[in-house]
Amino acid sequence: MQPLTLAAAGRDLQEVVPLKSDSVERHVILEEYEGLIAQAESLKDRFVRRDAVFAASAVLERLPISDDLDQNRRSLSHLFHLASDWVMREFRTAQGREGFVTYIDGLIDRDRLDRHVVAALMAADEQDFTGPTLNGASQDLIEVVRERIVRASQVDTASNLRTVVDAVLHGDAALFLDGEDRALIISERDYEKRSVGEPETEAVIRGPREGFIESLRCNTALIRRRIRTPQLKVETMRVGRVSRTDVAICYIRNLTPDTIVEEVKRRVQRIDVDAVIDSAMFEELIEDDPYSPFPQVIATERPDIVAANLLEGRLAIIVDGSPFALIVPVTLWSLLQASEDYYERFYIGSFLRILRYALSFLALVGPALYVAVTTFHQEMLPTALLLTVAATREGIPFPSVVEALMMELMFEALREAGVRLPRNVGQAVSIVGALVIGQAAVQAGLVSAPMVIIVAITGIASFSFPRFNLGISVRLLRFPMVLLASTLGLYGIVIGLLIILIHVAGLRSFGIPYTSPVAPFLVQGFRDVIFRPPLWLRGSRSSLLGYLNPRRQGGRIKAGPDPWEGRKDDKQR
């Protein structure tokens, strides 16, 4: 087979579409295509030439489907040139009518396609192809095939190549018949995917064990199983000029504010990139402040977390090919809340939440406090403790700030190595590496024992974050806090905390203040910030998101007998 050059593509398509038999629209599209091909042939810059070829392919896809089967066959052959997984299955019906089915191998169930489409068409007799008449006019053949011959459950029609190409690339099959200017899109998708299992990054002791996978429809089904209402809307868009990735926006109508829904759609529609491979790339393109170290989107693998946030008035964005769903808008406090807070009793959930807040603060300022106290504020330590610290630091050649930075970088290196290695080996490397390096550093006199303890406690505290993206942000902010403490002492720590507080107070996530309901203060939402209230006291939603339907439950749902039942029993006695 001769290689397809740009000039050859233009000449072949001139033969595909003769001037005497095509519509004006086809002529216009062909002229535009040939102009782009000629322009690309003369370009020297390979990147500009690539963009011109992509634009020419997009123009070709706008061609309407012709009633000449050979023209459709050659147009698709140009689009899928050198695609070895593209299949065109030609056939002839019992009445001699030619046709073909095209699909991508590996994205479709070929056995079902052969049984439900190809075999059904080849076995159909003349009576099957004769459609009923309506007011003396016979029904279109393509409608007869759709309603009486093809046995697939989901069949649509297409009138241009763009629709056909999109359907084929997403796992559908396209059926063309000679003499028909429309094609049938038949859904027989069946591609390899992993089974639903427990998320590895968000394991829980008590709660659902299901997690999202890389299949968009499977993920939306997991959400549907938890919210069985027609008010749950799933709107699908396609993003990426080359990847054409399906993106689903999930929300509950009459609960999620329309302004936030429209803002999410606007930000999705303005994305103009070649490809969206994962939801992490998508997150970076829709957040409010891309330069902020704090995450403005919740990424989760758990459908129960998505369902709970949808019931709060938020939206979920699911990207095909990614097991992580994005939840917007978010606040700082929602990033610090774990699903187990609501699966345990309320006083256990409240204790764990307060402990998590304390560990989060310690993960941010732990090494900085040690550096500030040992460098500038020794008088704050009791005498016995000060003597112990001074004895351990005797002979250490580095100041406290160098010790802290050196141990923090080593701890981060061990953590990164543990993630990249296989799971069993990675855990052993992290634990043994930390013990061996810490002990060796103390015995060699490079760092003091209290510094190793502080870094270890800080590392343990950093694992308490329910969201990895917030935890890594705090770990990064730990380094400038240490530098400020080494130069200005406690004043530097206060300055750093004020800078962080001012930045966080000015952040917004899709128009919602990042620190709400604390600032601005909202009574309904503040009840669920520090403590986890009992379920019977969580009767109202936040006024920022749930104002369309503020009540989430009835008034009398507290456990135990009703008070009037006891009085009624006493009267009966």
XYZ file of C-alpha atoms in Angstrom:
573
model
C 0.000 0.000 0.000
C 1.407 3.387 -0.999
C 1.930 5.866 1.839
C -0.738 8.567 2.042
C 0.805 12.006 1.525
C -1.000 15.299 1.925
C -1.077 15.924 -1.808
C -2.354 12.407 -2.481
C -5.128 12.915 0.077
C -6.350 15.987 -1.771
C -6.296 14.232 -5.162
C -8.068 11.140 -3.854
C -10.826 13.132 -2.248
C -11.408 15.007 -5.470
C -12.110 11.619 -7.002
C -14.263 10.622 -4.060
C -16.559 13.596 -4.477
C -17.309 14.366 -8.126
C -18.646 17.806 -8.780
C -21.625 16.640 -10.779
C -23.232 14.541 -8.070
C -22.611 16.256 -4.724
C -24.395 18.976 -2.838
C -23.160 22.537 -2.459
C -22.287 21.868 1.186
C -20.039 18.988 0.186
C -18.273 21.165 -2.390
C -17.618 23.891 0.186
C -16.213 21.420 2.705
C -14.014 19.774 0.087
C -12.614 23.095 -1.101
C -11.801 24.094 2.469
C -10.143 20.726 3.078
C -8.038 20.930 -0.065
C -6.968 24.478 0.837
C -5.778 23.363 4.270
C -3.967 20.378 2.762
C -2.185 22.632 0.267
C -1.292 25.058 3.046
C 0.102 22.269 5.229
C 2.185 20.944 2.327
C 3.988 24.277 1.999
C 4.658 24.825 5.705
C 8.175 24.295 7.054
C 7.521 24.444 10.812
C 6.483 20.951 11.854
C 4.316 22.173 14.735
C 2.373 24.571 12.533
C 2.084 21.847 9.919
C 0.720 19.449 12.531
C -1.970 21.946 13.526
C -2.880 22.415 9.856
C -3.259 18.649 9.374
C -5.458 18.410 12.477
C -7.596 21.265 11.165
C -7.900 19.551 7.773
C -9.021 16.309 9.427
C -11.620 18.208 11.446
C -12.933 19.796 8.238
C -13.140 16.410 6.519
C -15.168 15.037 9.401
C -17.856 17.645 8.693
C -18.679 15.928 5.393
C -22.276 14.730 5.231
C -22.797 11.031 4.660
C -23.245 10.268 0.986
C -25.750 7.845 -0.526
C -22.815 6.405 -2.491
C -21.325 3.627 -0.373
C -17.944 3.824 -2.088
C -17.590 7.516 -1.226
C -18.272 6.835 2.446
C -15.823 3.947 2.408
C -13.012 6.021 0.939
C -13.672 9.002 3.219
C -13.384 6.791 6.303
C -10.285 5.118 4.861
C -8.591 8.530 4.638
C -9.513 9.387 8.212
C -8.383 6.039 9.651
C -5.339 5.621 7.430
C -2.587 3.504 9.067
C -4.896 2.609 11.992
C -4.336 -1.147 12.236
C -7.061 -1.598 14.856
C -9.724 -0.041 12.643
C -11.952 -2.676 11.037
C -14.328 -2.378 8.077
C -16.539 -5.472 7.706
C -18.203 -5.531 4.295
C -21.247 -7.687 3.557
C -24.044 -8.217 1.066
C -27.638 -8.847 2.015
C -29.796 -11.628 0.552
C -31.298 -9.064 -1.843
C -27.856 -8.029 -3.121
C -27.626 -4.680 -1.301
C -24.075 -3.862 -0.240
C -23.057 -2.415 3.081
C -20.317 -2.376 5.672
C -19.859 -2.143 9.421
C -16.891 -0.231 10.850
C -15.516 -0.289 14.391
C -12.329 -0.272 16.473
C -11.046 -3.697 17.416
C -10.762 -4.090 21.172
C -13.515 -1.585 22.024
C -16.462 -3.679 20.903
C -17.940 -7.151 21.368
C -17.469 -8.689 17.934
C -19.568 -11.780 18.702
C -22.610 -9.714 19.609
C -22.019 -7.436 16.625
C -21.937 -10.401 14.271
C -25.090 -11.938 15.766
C -27.165 -8.805 16.234
C -26.161 -6.865 13.106
C -24.213 -8.645 10.376
C -25.932 -12.034 10.629
C -29.345 -10.419 11.046
C -28.873 -8.309 7.895
C -27.548 -11.185 5.798
C -30.393 -13.474 6.882
C -33.189 -10.923 6.379
C -35.532 -11.575 3.455
C -37.338 -9.123 1.167
C -40.321 -8.874 3.487
C -38.114 -7.738 6.365
C -36.711 -4.884 4.253
C -40.193 -3.689 3.277
C -41.304 -1.122 5.767
C -44.894 -0.163 6.538
C -46.430 2.729 4.635
C -47.732 5.932 6.123
C -50.157 8.011 4.003
C -49.022 6.149 0.928
C -45.279 6.806 1.533
C -42.982 3.924 2.353
C -40.726 4.089 5.403
C -37.008 4.814 4.930
C -34.851 1.732 4.615
C -32.503 2.895 7.350
C -35.469 3.191 9.741
C -36.675 -0.276 8.743
C -33.262 -1.737 9.515
C -33.146 0.115 12.812
C -36.609 -0.952 13.981
C -37.038 -4.441 12.509
C -33.674 -6.057 11.737
C -30.898 -4.837 14.035
C -31.295 -6.490 17.442
C -29.133 -4.162 19.527
C -30.767 -2.330 22.417
C -29.268 1.107 21.651
C -29.274 2.280 18.023
C -29.036 5.894 16.806
C -28.717 7.554 13.413
C -25.956 9.825 12.115
C -25.961 12.171 9.135
C -22.304 13.303 9.042
C -18.895 11.746 9.420
C -18.109 13.679 12.584
C -20.816 11.842 14.507
C -19.725 8.519 13.014
C -16.041 9.033 13.862
C -16.808 10.098 17.437
C -19.031 7.056 17.956
C -16.511 4.623 16.486
C -13.648 6.025 18.562
C -15.734 5.687 21.715
C -16.487 2.005 21.132
C -19.618 1.951 18.957
C -20.101 0.417 15.507
C -21.332 2.304 12.438
C -23.501 0.623 9.792
C -23.586 1.990 6.224
C -25.933 0.790 3.474
C -25.651 1.577 -0.198
C -28.172 4.177 -1.316
C -28.719 5.628 2.181
C -27.417 9.034 3.231
C -27.551 8.159 6.923
C -25.683 5.634 9.052
C -26.712 3.643 12.108
C -24.668 3.961 15.314
C -24.929 0.650 17.176
C -23.753 0.422 20.777
C -22.037 -2.911 21.424
C -19.218 -1.620 23.646
C -17.116 -4.173 25.476
C -13.528 -3.358 26.419
C -11.208 -4.554 29.127
C -11.487 -2.857 32.499
C -10.650 -3.758 36.040
C -13.323 -4.828 38.483
C -14.726 -2.631 41.235
C -12.676 -2.958 44.407
C -11.754 -1.144 47.586
C -9.856 2.118 47.012
C -6.253 1.774 48.115
C -5.751 5.458 48.908
C -8.929 5.886 51.001
C -9.290 2.694 53.005
C -11.784 2.736 55.881
C -12.445 0.482 58.850
C -16.195 0.887 58.591
C -18.010 1.906 55.438
C -18.521 0.864 51.809
C -15.694 -1.003 50.116
C -16.472 0.039 46.562
C -14.313 2.428 44.568
C -14.369 4.073 41.190
C -12.595 2.528 38.212
C -11.497 3.881 34.827
C -14.924 3.349 33.186
C -17.149 6.426 33.071
C -20.452 4.554 32.884
C -19.496 2.206 35.694
C -18.662 5.204 37.894
C -21.956 6.961 37.187
C -23.781 3.693 37.934
C -22.085 3.505 41.347
C -23.449 6.966 42.107
C -26.922 6.072 40.802
C -27.050 3.123 43.173
C -26.778 5.522 46.101
C -28.974 8.370 44.864
C -32.027 6.845 43.182
C -33.853 9.954 42.060
C -34.557 11.356 38.594
C -33.354 14.708 39.924
C -29.789 13.401 39.753
C -28.580 14.771 36.435
C -25.556 13.481 34.511
C -24.538 15.785 31.663
C -21.771 14.575 29.352
C -19.323 16.766 27.445
C -16.251 15.984 25.355
C -12.938 17.697 26.017
C -9.713 17.443 24.037
C -9.151 18.044 20.357
C -7.333 14.731 19.952
C -8.385 12.590 22.921
C -12.100 13.576 22.814
C -12.448 12.531 26.433
C -15.930 12.122 27.862
C -16.533 14.234 30.974
C -19.661 13.771 33.101
C -21.010 16.558 35.333
C -23.245 15.169 38.091
C -25.545 17.258 40.277
C -28.990 17.172 41.858
C -31.453 19.564 40.296
C -33.376 21.839 42.664
C -30.620 21.325 45.234
C -27.419 22.519 43.562
C -27.528 26.267 42.762
C -27.967 26.956 39.044
C -25.245 29.615 39.108
C -22.631 27.067 40.199
C -23.839 24.532 37.627
C -23.522 27.080 34.830
C -20.092 28.185 36.062
C -18.823 24.595 36.047
C -20.140 24.069 32.506
C -18.529 27.305 31.342
C -15.130 26.331 32.707
C -15.354 22.879 31.145
C -16.381 24.247 27.753
C -13.517 26.744 27.620
C -10.873 23.992 27.942
C -9.025 23.802 24.627
C -6.218 21.255 24.818
C -5.089 18.317 22.731
C -5.877 15.705 25.359
C -7.115 15.200 28.906
C -5.522 11.984 30.146
C -6.559 12.097 33.798
C -8.726 14.121 36.131
C -5.571 15.663 37.642
C -4.997 17.546 34.377
C -8.652 18.529 34.374
C -8.432 19.822 37.950
C -5.608 22.197 37.080
C -7.655 23.724 34.258
C -10.822 24.531 36.226
C -9.662 25.707 39.661
C -9.961 29.350 40.674
C -6.369 30.105 41.681
C -3.857 27.808 39.944
C -0.933 29.426 41.798
C -2.260 28.589 45.247
C -0.614 25.682 47.079
C -3.974 24.724 48.578
C -6.254 22.360 46.630
C -9.573 23.823 45.526
C -11.057 20.512 44.403
C -11.665 17.259 46.268
C -10.354 14.215 44.386
C -11.824 10.962 45.669
C -12.160 7.328 44.611
C -15.147 6.662 46.865
C -18.690 6.873 45.450
C -20.156 7.274 48.953
C -18.172 10.507 49.412
C -19.406 11.753 46.038
C -23.009 10.914 46.939
C -22.738 12.667 50.312
C -21.350 15.822 48.703
C -24.019 15.793 45.993
C -26.625 15.763 48.749
C -24.935 18.847 50.212
C -25.475 20.786 46.974
C -22.086 20.233 45.343
C -21.189 18.874 41.908
C -19.074 15.910 40.850
C -16.958 15.848 37.694
C -16.030 12.396 36.385
C -13.435 12.039 33.630
C -13.436 8.913 31.482
C -10.268 6.918 32.071
C -9.685 8.214 35.612
C -10.735 6.502 38.874
C -10.824 9.842 40.702
C -13.947 12.009 40.760
C -13.623 15.761 41.339
C -15.968 17.484 43.793
C -16.612 21.232 43.595
C -16.937 23.663 45.270
C -14.972 22.833 48.424
C -13.866 24.515 51.613
C -10.807 24.066 53.793
C -12.850 22.216 56.410
C -14.320 19.745 53.917
C -10.757 18.776 52.972
C -10.049 17.938 56.617
C -13.153 15.776 57.093
C -13.025 12.017 56.589
C -15.875 9.688 55.699
C -15.299 7.681 58.896
C -16.327 10.744 60.911
C -19.915 9.907 59.954
C -19.634 6.109 60.057
C -18.683 6.036 63.749
C -20.588 7.380 66.745
C -20.658 11.138 66.952
C -18.359 11.488 69.983
C -15.783 9.201 68.342
C -16.043 11.181 65.121
C -15.678 14.462 67.038
C -12.577 13.206 68.872
C -10.950 12.019 65.646
C -11.737 15.324 63.943
C -10.232 17.444 66.748
C -7.177 15.162 66.812
C -6.838 15.583 63.046
C -6.904 19.376 63.376
C -4.178 19.272 66.037
C -2.008 16.938 63.943
C -2.501 19.157 60.896
C -1.205 22.181 62.814
C 1.700 20.123 64.153
C 2.581 18.927 60.646
C 2.830 22.554 59.536
C 4.782 24.156 62.393
C 6.409 21.257 64.315
C 10.006 21.552 63.015
C 9.706 25.338 62.821
C 8.814 25.562 66.535
C 11.788 23.400 67.481
C 14.155 25.496 65.376
C 12.783 28.769 66.796
C 12.963 27.627 70.423
C 16.444 26.090 70.226
C 17.859 29.038 68.250
C 16.243 32.166 69.764
C 13.972 31.274 72.698
C 15.858 28.815 74.931
C 14.328 30.499 77.999
C 10.963 28.979 77.103
C 12.243 25.475 77.928
C 12.346 24.135 81.498
C 15.862 23.918 82.904
C 16.032 20.129 82.941
C 14.761 19.869 79.368
C 17.111 22.646 78.233
C 20.104 20.823 79.698
C 19.051 17.592 77.999
C 18.665 19.292 74.630
C 21.992 21.091 75.051
C 23.727 17.815 75.907
C 22.332 16.077 72.836
C 23.386 18.971 70.613
C 26.917 19.030 71.935
C 29.296 18.171 69.120
C 26.707 18.669 66.331
C 28.461 20.662 63.578
C 25.287 22.101 62.041
C 22.748 24.620 63.339
C 19.173 23.507 64.028
C 17.841 24.798 60.718
C 20.336 22.714 58.729
C 19.452 19.661 60.805
C 15.729 20.197 60.200
C 16.054 20.740 56.459
C 18.402 17.786 56.066
C 16.150 15.371 57.965
C 12.977 16.649 56.294
C 14.472 16.193 52.828
C 15.661 12.697 53.742
C 12.222 11.799 55.079
C 10.567 13.055 51.879
C 13.073 11.064 49.806
C 12.259 7.879 51.709
C 8.549 8.493 51.301
C 8.923 9.071 47.550
C 11.058 5.935 47.189
C 8.484 3.901 49.089
C 5.745 5.054 46.729
C 7.686 4.244 43.544
C 8.837 0.798 44.622
C 6.536 -2.254 44.706
C 4.173 -2.162 47.654
C 5.791 -4.787 49.898
C 9.320 -3.635 49.133
C 8.358 0.035 49.398
C 6.959 -0.312 52.917
C 10.078 -2.142 54.070
C 12.358 0.479 52.513
C 10.445 3.331 54.170
C 10.458 1.801 57.659
C 13.923 0.255 57.662
C 15.430 3.231 55.829
C 14.065 5.702 58.370
C 15.314 3.631 61.327
C 18.755 2.956 59.890
C 19.402 6.479 58.600
C 18.092 8.132 61.756
C 20.164 5.935 64.066
C 23.254 6.258 61.892
C 22.928 10.044 61.705
C 22.668 10.335 65.505
C 25.633 8.032 66.129
C 27.701 9.876 63.534
C 27.001 13.174 65.266
C 25.387 14.778 62.229
C 21.990 15.422 63.845
C 20.678 15.391 67.385
C 18.256 12.811 68.746
C 15.505 15.384 69.541
C 15.547 16.516 65.894
C 15.014 12.934 64.721
C 12.079 12.631 67.141
C 10.546 15.926 65.968
C 10.833 14.979 62.286
C 9.371 11.531 62.959
C 6.409 12.977 64.870
C 5.852 15.543 62.123
C 5.949 12.802 59.477
C 3.365 10.772 61.374
C 1.178 13.863 61.721
C 1.347 14.504 57.979
C -0.246 11.091 57.350
C -3.405 12.171 59.190
C -4.727 14.269 56.285
C -7.733 12.612 54.638
C -6.819 14.224 51.286
C -3.377 13.622 49.822
C -3.348 16.909 47.893
C -3.839 18.906 51.103
C -1.192 16.848 52.910
C 1.439 17.458 50.242
C 0.629 21.193 50.306
C 1.238 21.371 54.056
C 4.481 19.403 53.657
C 5.709 21.948 51.123
C 4.743 24.899 53.328
C 6.739 23.347 56.157
C 10.046 24.343 54.524
C 9.423 28.126 54.315
C 8.090 27.991 57.873
C 11.395 26.464 59.023
C 13.358 29.178 57.191
C 11.252 31.936 58.756
C 11.741 30.397 62.211
C 15.515 30.225 61.691
C 15.712 33.955 60.879
C 13.020 35.585 63.036
C 12.168 32.971 65.644
C 8.581 32.838 66.856
C 7.928 36.140 65.117
C 8.765 34.462 61.831
C 6.312 31.642 62.572
C 3.579 34.172 63.348
C 4.340 36.078 60.141
C 4.187 32.856 58.129
C 0.867 31.848 59.708
C -0.572 35.314 59.008
C 0.496 35.118 55.351
C -1.133 31.695 55.035
C -4.276 32.921 56.796
C -4.590 35.974 54.558
C -4.102 33.843 51.455
C -6.640 31.225 52.555
C -9.192 33.874 53.515
C -9.015 35.314 49.983
C -9.399 31.988 48.182
C -12.659 30.958 46.539
C -13.785 27.702 45.018
C -16.304 28.378 42.247
C -17.435 31.505 44.060
C -17.687 29.905 47.526
C -15.338 31.340 50.211
C -12.627 28.820 51.048
C -12.919 29.343 54.809
C -16.709 29.250 55.046
C -18.645 28.646 57.259
C -16.069 30.114 59.676
C -15.389 33.234 57.614
C -18.009 34.289 56.702
C -19.611 32.822 59.803
C -22.679 30.676 59.102
C -24.460 29.002 61.990
C -25.887 26.078 59.976
C -22.528 25.041 58.573
C -20.393 25.848 61.632
C -22.078 23.075 63.627
C -20.258 20.536 61.458
C -16.792 22.096 61.450
C -15.089 21.415 64.796
C -17.407 18.732 66.166
C -19.320 16.063 64.324
C -22.891 16.582 65.491
C -25.291 13.663 65.917
C -27.301 12.820 62.832
C -30.571 13.991 64.386
C -29.080 17.488 64.810
C -27.932 17.806 61.183
C -31.298 18.963 59.929
C -30.192 21.921 57.778
C -27.813 22.291 54.875
C -25.324 25.120 54.467
C -26.984 28.350 53.372
C -24.283 28.901 50.710
C -24.976 25.682 48.782
C -28.224 24.177 50.018
C -30.475 27.238 50.124
C -32.754 25.801 47.416
C -33.634 22.888 49.723
C -32.343 23.744 53.213
C -33.998 20.852 55.095
C -32.318 17.473 54.745
C -34.413 15.464 57.232
C -37.447 15.493 59.479
C -37.632 17.080 62.888
C -38.160 14.048 65.150
C -35.677 11.349 64.251
C -33.707 11.088 67.512
C -33.177 7.519 68.683
C -35.091 6.196 71.688
C -38.765 6.149 72.670
C -40.800 9.282 72.138
C -41.429 11.169 75.377
C -45.208 11.097 74.964
C -45.202 7.307 74.690
C -43.938 6.983 78.238
C -46.647 9.330 79.563
C -49.297 7.392 77.631
C -48.174 4.109 79.237
C -48.357 5.673 82.738
C -51.907 6.855 82.139
C -52.986 3.416 80.922
C -51.673 1.855 84.136
